Amino acid sequence: MLDNNKIEILERALNREKAARKAAEKILEEKSYELYNLSEELKISNQKLEDSLSQKTSELEGVFLNIIDAYMVMDIMGNVLSMNDAAIEMLGYNVSKESFNLTSIVKEEYLGYTAKAFKELYEKGFYKNYQAIIKTKNNKEKLVQVNSSIIYNKEGKPIAAQGILRDITQENIYKELIEQQKKQLDIIVDHSPIGISLSRKDDVGLIMANNSLTKMLGYTNSEFKTIKLQDLTFEDDKEISEIKRAELYNNKIDSYSLNKRYVKKSGEIVWAKTSVTGVKDNKDVVKYHVTTIEDITKEKKALEKLKDSENRLSTLIVHLQSGILLEDNRKNIQVVNKKFCSLFGVSEHDNNLEGKKVSYFHEKVKHLFKNPEEFIDINSLVMQKNDEVYKQELELIDGRIIERNGIPIVQDGVYKGYLWSYYDITIGKRYEESLEAQKEKYSSIIANMNLGLLEVDSNDEILLANQSFCDLSGYSLEELVGKKAADLVLSDESKTVFNSKMNRREKGVSDSYEVVAKSKNGEIRNWLISGAPNYNVHGELIGSIGIHLDITDLKNLEKQKEDLLKSLEKQNEQLNEYAHIVSHDLKSPLRSISALLSWTKEDFEDRLGEQSLVNLNLMEDKIEKMDKLIGDILNYSSIEDEGMKSDFVDINNIVNSIVKIIYIPEHIKVKINQKLPIIKADATRIQQLFQNLIGNAVNYIDKENGLVEVDYSESSDFYVFSIKDNGIGIPEEYHEKIFEMFSTLGNYENSSGIGLNIVKKVVELYKGKIWIESEVGIGTTFFFSIKK
């Protein structure tokens, strides 16, 4: 495409050629008049006139020899009589060497038009701007423009014609190219989503406004002829706009850009990014200015909402009851709140921590801690590793105990900073210590509360009773000693049980049993007796010792428990039915929403912005996660003893099928270390068990070469399986917590927090247990046992 400079050079060249052509035409007219006068004066025969014409033509050839355009003379039949060098060069013919007729070199489709031109030439005496395609001697086509006039004799009769020829082939190509580029530029401008206008400094309106600008501001093109953009600028923005425009026209700047407001025809205010560029002439003077206007109203409102959100968040942080310290990725303090300052005795007026290094704060407050150097060492270690800190306790010299938690801020895998929260847990800590002391103090009392001690001889006569037994039976020690215990407190039915137990005592057997007892006041109670034989120093059986616990309330509770279990069993059945119904009712609209989102993306992808597509993708991810959560809850609710099948299950087949159906990245391998056993169990439950653990292992592998190993061992009663990975590892404090409902490690997006709870429940159904061994950064091994 031609740029503005090339177009301007071309136009200047064309202007020079036009000027030269006009000068040649003027000379031609003067010489034609001279020839006419000459023909009038000579009054010679036609042959002499022709000779004279030939002579004058020769003279004219000398005149036109050095002009830019080609010059020719021809007779009334179109036979060329004379031509200058420029004509010879243009056509390739030389009339001095060969004769030719003008019509013989005109392209066939132009012959009719040529004939009419000749007719008009002889009628009017001249013809201007005749254009036709001719073929040169070397058969090359050229587009020529001819301005011609008639040569007359003294009687005023036409005897010849003369003309100036100009090759306009290239000029025509340039014109077509310029016209094509202009059309392309018009299309681009008209279809641009950004408003575009062209105007002059002192015009009352715009020279041009594209479709986007008219739609944006509500004015038509005709209305913009009398309206300037400055007229529509919001009053508060006019001053800076006028200043910048003056600088542009004074050549102080070439362009400028502003975010300013415009008042639409409807009166509505629109925010727009306005860019203005000056258009200069060849004297470097700004003649026009082009303005582009991009509607940023939505972005402006979004930015205002973001600022409001930041302000609310800032206010929330300031008034939190925990001390907050936020540092950036260079360990510079960004934010501290009032509570933080209060905890460490920093006055709000003297708070100069923001912008300082975190190490500056550590040095500033280390004297407040019981072990200053240890405080510095701990913080140095944290700053080096950027690991999470959980419930770290710091003891101050004034007796306070500060607990702090820290979490690294990572975005797209890039470390952005660290967020600390500090809590004064002094009161809570003191309360815990007090509780522990109270527990130790009363543990012995609690241990022996309601436990009656009774010692009898071989004949069941009471030798000794403690106060608790007296309280249980209602008898005093004096009333008890020497009496037979069974006769005094046991029911007839319980006496039979007691006698059988006494026989066991004689054989040295200790055991526990329940009896129905009757207190002194006749109240029937349930006791739990733990009896053991009593020997003297010689190892001879001299009686027995029994510990008595009143379990009447427990028996009542047990009965209530049985009733409650029956009720719970019924409710559990109803709950399972409800869970299935609810999960179906929830999954159906979720799938509908997912389908609608997918259709929306397909139908409006070309009209949605990048951020809108990102938001739709996030919604799809959240819907998928919710669907998985509902499915996991349904699986969890359906795990129970009843209805489970008991078939022979090949664990090798189970593991191999899982490897095929779950997504495993290429850099992760699943290896079975040895042939796994065939066990008797419910295949569906075992599939759930292994799939959750293998999937969990795959999801948390962060190594370049991931490995998941499946193995087992066995004892006489149990199979013990292991799933080992080389993933991120699990801190020790999470070894029990991860099996709780809705508990997850880290921020893995697709985790519902139910999977490991389902695993634990399935293992417990088979009277097994599950535990882990893990090292952070090295990997984790899940062990679980299944009873044979």
CSV table of C-alpha atoms in Angstrom, one decimal, residues 552-778:
chain,number,residue,atom,x,y,z
A,552,THR,CA,-28.3,-48.5,87.0
A,553,ASP,CA,-28.3,-45.3,85.0
A,554,LEU,CA,-26.1,-46.9,82.4
A,555,LYS,CA,-28.6,-49.8,82.0
A,556,ASN,CA,-31.4,-47.3,81.6
A,557,LEU,CA,-29.3,-45.5,79.1
A,558,GLU,CA,-28.6,-48.8,77.3
A,559,LYS,CA,-32.2,-49.5,77.0
A,560,GLN,CA,-32.8,-46.0,75.7
A,561,LYS,CA,-29.9,-46.6,73.3
A,562,GLU,CA,-31.5,-49.7,72.0
A,563,ASP,CA,-34.7,-47.8,71.4
A,564,LEU,CA,-32.7,-45.0,69.9
A,565,LEU,CA,-30.8,-47.3,67.6
A,566,LYS,CA,-34.0,-48.8,66.3
A,567,SER,CA,-35.3,-45.3,65.7
A,568,LEU,CA,-32.0,-44.2,64.1
A,569,GLU,CA,-32.0,-47.3,61.9
A,570,LYS,CA,-35.4,-46.3,60.5
A,571,GLN,CA,-34.4,-42.7,60.2
A,572,ASN,CA,-31.2,-43.8,58.4
A,573,GLU,CA,-33.2,-45.7,55.8
A,574,GLN,CA,-35.4,-42.7,55.3
A,575,LEU,CA,-32.3,-40.4,55.1
A,576,ASN,CA,-30.7,-42.7,52.5
A,577,GLU,CA,-33.8,-42.5,50.4
A,578,TYR,CA,-33.9,-38.8,50.9
A,579,ALA,CA,-30.2,-38.5,49.9
A,580,HIS,CA,-30.8,-40.4,46.6
A,581,ILE,CA,-33.8,-38.2,45.8
A,582,VAL,CA,-32.1,-34.9,46.7
A,583,SER,CA,-28.9,-35.9,44.8
A,584,HIS,CA,-31.0,-36.7,41.7
A,585,ASP,CA,-33.0,-33.4,42.1
A,586,LEU,CA,-29.7,-31.5,42.5
A,587,LYS,CA,-27.8,-33.2,39.7
A,588,SER,CA,-30.6,-32.6,37.1
A,589,PRO,CA,-30.6,-28.8,37.3
A,590,LEU,CA,-26.8,-28.8,37.6
A,591,ARG,CA,-26.5,-30.6,34.3
A,592,SER,CA,-29.0,-28.3,32.8
A,593,ILE,CA,-27.0,-25.3,34.0
A,594,SER,CA,-23.8,-26.9,32.6
A,595,ALA,CA,-25.4,-27.4,29.2
A,596,LEU,CA,-26.7,-23.9,29.1
A,597,LEU,CA,-23.3,-22.5,29.9
A,598,SER,CA,-21.8,-24.6,27.2
A,599,TRP,CA,-24.4,-23.4,24.6
A,600,THR,CA,-23.9,-19.8,25.8
A,601,LYS,CA,-20.1,-20.1,25.1
A,602,GLU,CA,-20.7,-21.6,21.7
A,603,ASP,CA,-23.3,-19.1,20.7
A,604,PHE,CA,-21.7,-15.9,22.0
A,605,GLU,CA,-18.0,-16.7,22.0
A,606,ASP,CA,-17.3,-14.0,19.4
A,607,ARG,CA,-19.2,-11.4,21.3
A,608,LEU,CA,-17.9,-12.2,24.8
A,609,GLY,CA,-14.8,-10.7,26.2
A,610,GLU,CA,-11.8,-12.7,27.3
A,611,GLN,CA,-12.7,-12.1,31.0
A,612,SER,CA,-16.3,-13.2,30.4
A,613,LEU,CA,-15.1,-16.5,28.9
A,614,VAL,CA,-12.8,-17.0,31.8
A,615,ASN,CA,-15.7,-16.4,34.2
A,616,LEU,CA,-17.9,-18.9,32.3
A,617,ASN,CA,-15.1,-21.5,32.4
A,618,LEU,CA,-14.8,-20.9,36.2
A,619,MET,CA,-18.6,-21.5,36.5
A,620,GLU,CA,-18.3,-24.7,34.6
A,621,ASP,CA,-15.5,-25.9,36.9
A,622,LYS,CA,-17.5,-25.0,40.0
A,623,ILE,CA,-20.6,-26.9,38.7
A,624,GLU,CA,-18.4,-29.9,37.9
A,625,LYS,CA,-17.0,-29.8,41.5
A,626,MET,CA,-20.5,-29.5,43.0
A,627,ASP,CA,-21.6,-32.5,40.9
A,628,LYS,CA,-18.7,-34.5,42.2
A,629,LEU,CA,-19.5,-33.3,45.8
A,630,ILE,CA,-23.1,-34.5,45.4
A,631,GLY,CA,-21.9,-37.8,44.0
A,632,ASP,CA,-19.5,-38.3,46.9
A,633,ILE,CA,-22.1,-37.5,49.4
A,634,LEU,CA,-24.4,-40.0,47.8
A,635,ASN,CA,-21.7,-42.6,47.9
A,636,TYR,CA,-21.0,-41.8,51.5
A,637,SER,CA,-24.6,-42.1,52.5
A,638,SER,CA,-24.9,-45.5,50.7
A,639,ILE,CA,-22.0,-47.1,52.5
A,640,GLU,CA,-23.4,-49.5,55.1
A,641,ASP,CA,-23.2,-53.2,56.2
A,642,GLU,CA,-26.6,-54.2,54.9
A,643,GLY,CA,-26.9,-55.0,51.2
A,644,MET,CA,-23.2,-55.6,50.7
A,645,LYS,CA,-22.2,-58.5,48.4
A,646,SER,CA,-19.5,-60.9,49.3
A,647,ASP,CA,-17.8,-62.3,46.2
A,648,PHE,CA,-14.2,-63.2,45.4
A,649,VAL,CA,-12.6,-60.0,44.1
A,650,ASP,CA,-9.2,-60.0,42.3
A,651,ILE,CA,-7.5,-56.8,43.5
A,652,ASN,CA,-5.1,-57.0,40.4
A,653,ASN,CA,-8.1,-56.5,38.1
A,654,ILE,CA,-9.5,-53.8,40.3
A,655,VAL,CA,-6.3,-51.7,40.2
A,656,ASN,CA,-5.8,-52.2,36.5
A,657,SER,CA,-9.3,-51.1,35.7
A,658,ILE,CA,-8.9,-48.0,37.9
A,659,VAL,CA,-5.6,-47.1,36.1
A,660,LYS,CA,-7.6,-47.2,32.8
A,661,ILE,CA,-10.6,-45.1,33.8
A,662,ILE,CA,-9.1,-42.3,35.9
A,663,TYR,CA,-7.0,-39.5,34.4
A,664,ILE,CA,-3.3,-40.1,35.0
A,665,PRO,CA,-0.8,-37.6,33.6
A,666,GLU,CA,2.0,-39.0,31.3
A,667,HIS,CA,4.7,-38.2,33.8
A,668,ILE,CA,3.1,-40.4,36.5
A,669,LYS,CA,3.3,-44.2,36.6
A,670,VAL,CA,1.3,-46.6,38.7
A,671,LYS,CA,3.2,-49.7,39.6
A,672,ILE,CA,2.0,-53.0,41.2
A,673,ASN,CA,5.0,-54.3,43.2
A,674,GLN,CA,3.7,-57.9,43.4
A,675,LYS,CA,0.7,-59.9,42.5
A,676,LEU,CA,-2.2,-58.8,44.7
A,677,PRO,CA,-4.5,-61.3,46.5
A,678,ILE,CA,-8.0,-62.4,45.7
A,679,ILE,CA,-10.2,-61.5,48.7
A,680,LYS,CA,-13.8,-62.0,49.5
A,681,ALA,CA,-15.6,-58.7,49.6
A,682,ASP,CA,-18.0,-56.4,47.8
A,683,ALA,CA,-16.4,-55.4,44.5
A,684,THR,CA,-18.0,-52.0,44.3
A,685,ARG,CA,-16.8,-51.0,47.8
A,686,ILE,CA,-13.3,-52.2,47.1
A,687,GLN,CA,-13.3,-50.3,43.8
A,688,GLN,CA,-14.3,-47.1,45.8
A,689,LEU,CA,-11.6,-47.8,48.3
A,690,PHE,CA,-8.7,-48.2,45.8
A,691,GLN,CA,-9.9,-45.6,43.3
A,692,ASN,CA,-10.1,-42.8,46.0
A,693,LEU,CA,-6.6,-43.6,47.3
A,694,ILE,CA,-4.9,-44.0,43.9
A,695,GLY,CA,-6.7,-40.9,42.5
A,696,ASN,CA,-5.7,-39.0,45.7
A,697,ALA,CA,-2.0,-40.1,45.2
A,698,VAL,CA,-2.0,-39.0,41.6
A,699,ASN,CA,-3.6,-35.6,42.3
A,700,TYR,CA,-0.9,-34.6,44.9
A,701,ILE,CA,2.2,-35.6,43.0
A,702,ASP,CA,4.4,-32.6,42.3
A,703,LYS,CA,7.5,-34.4,41.0
A,704,GLU,CA,8.7,-34.4,37.4
A,705,ASN,CA,8.6,-38.2,37.5
A,706,GLY,CA,5.7,-39.3,39.5
A,707,LEU,CA,5.3,-42.8,40.9
A,708,VAL,CA,2.4,-44.6,42.7
A,709,GLU,CA,3.2,-48.0,44.1
A,710,VAL,CA,0.5,-50.6,45.1
A,711,ASP,CA,1.6,-53.4,47.5
A,712,TYR,CA,0.3,-55.6,50.3
A,713,SER,CA,1.3,-57.9,53.1
A,714,GLU,CA,-0.8,-60.3,55.2
A,715,SER,CA,-1.1,-61.7,58.7
A,716,SER,CA,-3.2,-64.6,60.0
A,717,ASP,CA,-6.3,-62.3,60.3
A,718,PHE,CA,-5.8,-59.4,57.9
A,719,TYR,CA,-4.7,-58.3,54.5
A,720,VAL,CA,-2.6,-55.0,54.8
A,721,PHE,CA,-2.5,-53.0,51.6
A,722,SER,CA,-0.4,-49.9,50.9
A,723,ILE,CA,-0.6,-47.1,48.3
A,724,LYS,CA,2.7,-45.2,48.2
A,725,ASP,CA,3.4,-42.0,46.2
A,726,ASN,CA,6.3,-39.5,45.9
A,727,GLY,CA,4.0,-36.4,46.2
A,728,ILE,CA,4.0,-33.4,48.4
A,729,GLY,CA,3.7,-35.3,51.6
A,730,ILE,CA,1.4,-34.6,54.6
A,731,PRO,CA,2.4,-32.8,57.7
A,732,GLU,CA,2.0,-34.9,60.9
A,733,GLU,CA,-0.7,-32.6,62.3
A,734,TYR,CA,-3.0,-33.6,59.4
A,735,HIS,CA,-2.5,-37.4,59.7
A,736,GLU,CA,-5.9,-37.8,61.5
A,737,LYS,CA,-7.6,-34.6,60.3
A,738,ILE,CA,-7.6,-35.6,56.6
A,739,PHE,CA,-10.0,-38.4,57.3
A,740,GLU,CA,-12.6,-36.0,58.6
A,741,MET,CA,-15.6,-35.1,56.5
A,742,PHE,CA,-15.0,-32.1,54.1
A,743,SER,CA,-11.3,-31.9,55.1
A,744,THR,CA,-8.8,-31.3,52.4
A,745,LEU,CA,-5.1,-30.7,52.2
A,746,GLY,CA,-4.0,-27.6,50.3
A,747,ASN,CA,-6.2,-26.0,47.6
A,748,TYR,CA,-6.7,-28.9,45.2
A,749,GLU,CA,-9.6,-27.6,43.1
A,750,ASN,CA,-11.3,-30.9,42.4
A,751,SER,CA,-11.3,-32.3,46.0
A,752,SER,CA,-14.6,-32.6,47.7
A,753,GLY,CA,-13.2,-33.4,51.1
A,754,ILE,CA,-15.2,-36.6,51.3
A,755,GLY,CA,-13.0,-39.2,49.5
A,756,LEU,CA,-10.8,-40.2,52.4
A,757,ASN,CA,-13.8,-40.2,54.8
A,758,ILE,CA,-15.4,-42.7,52.4
A,759,VAL,CA,-12.2,-44.7,52.4
A,760,LYS,CA,-12.1,-44.9,56.2
A,761,LYS,CA,-15.8,-45.9,56.3
A,762,VAL,CA,-15.3,-48.7,53.8
A,763,VAL,CA,-12.2,-50.0,55.7
A,764,GLU,CA,-14.1,-49.9,59.0
A,765,LEU,CA,-16.9,-52.0,57.4
A,766,TYR,CA,-14.3,-54.7,56.9
A,767,LYS,CA,-13.2,-54.4,60.6
A,768,GLY,CA,-9.9,-52.8,59.5
A,769,LYS,CA,-8.1,-49.6,60.1
A,770,ILE,CA,-6.3,-47.0,58.0
A,771,TRP,CA,-3.2,-45.0,58.8
A,772,ILE,CA,-0.5,-43.1,57.0
A,773,GLU,CA,3.2,-42.6,57.0
A,774,SER,CA,4.4,-39.4,55.4
A,775,GLU,CA,7.4,-37.1,55.0
A,776,VAL,CA,6.7,-33.6,53.7
A,777,GLY,CA,8.3,-33.1,50.2
A,778,ILE,CA,9.2,-36.8,49.9
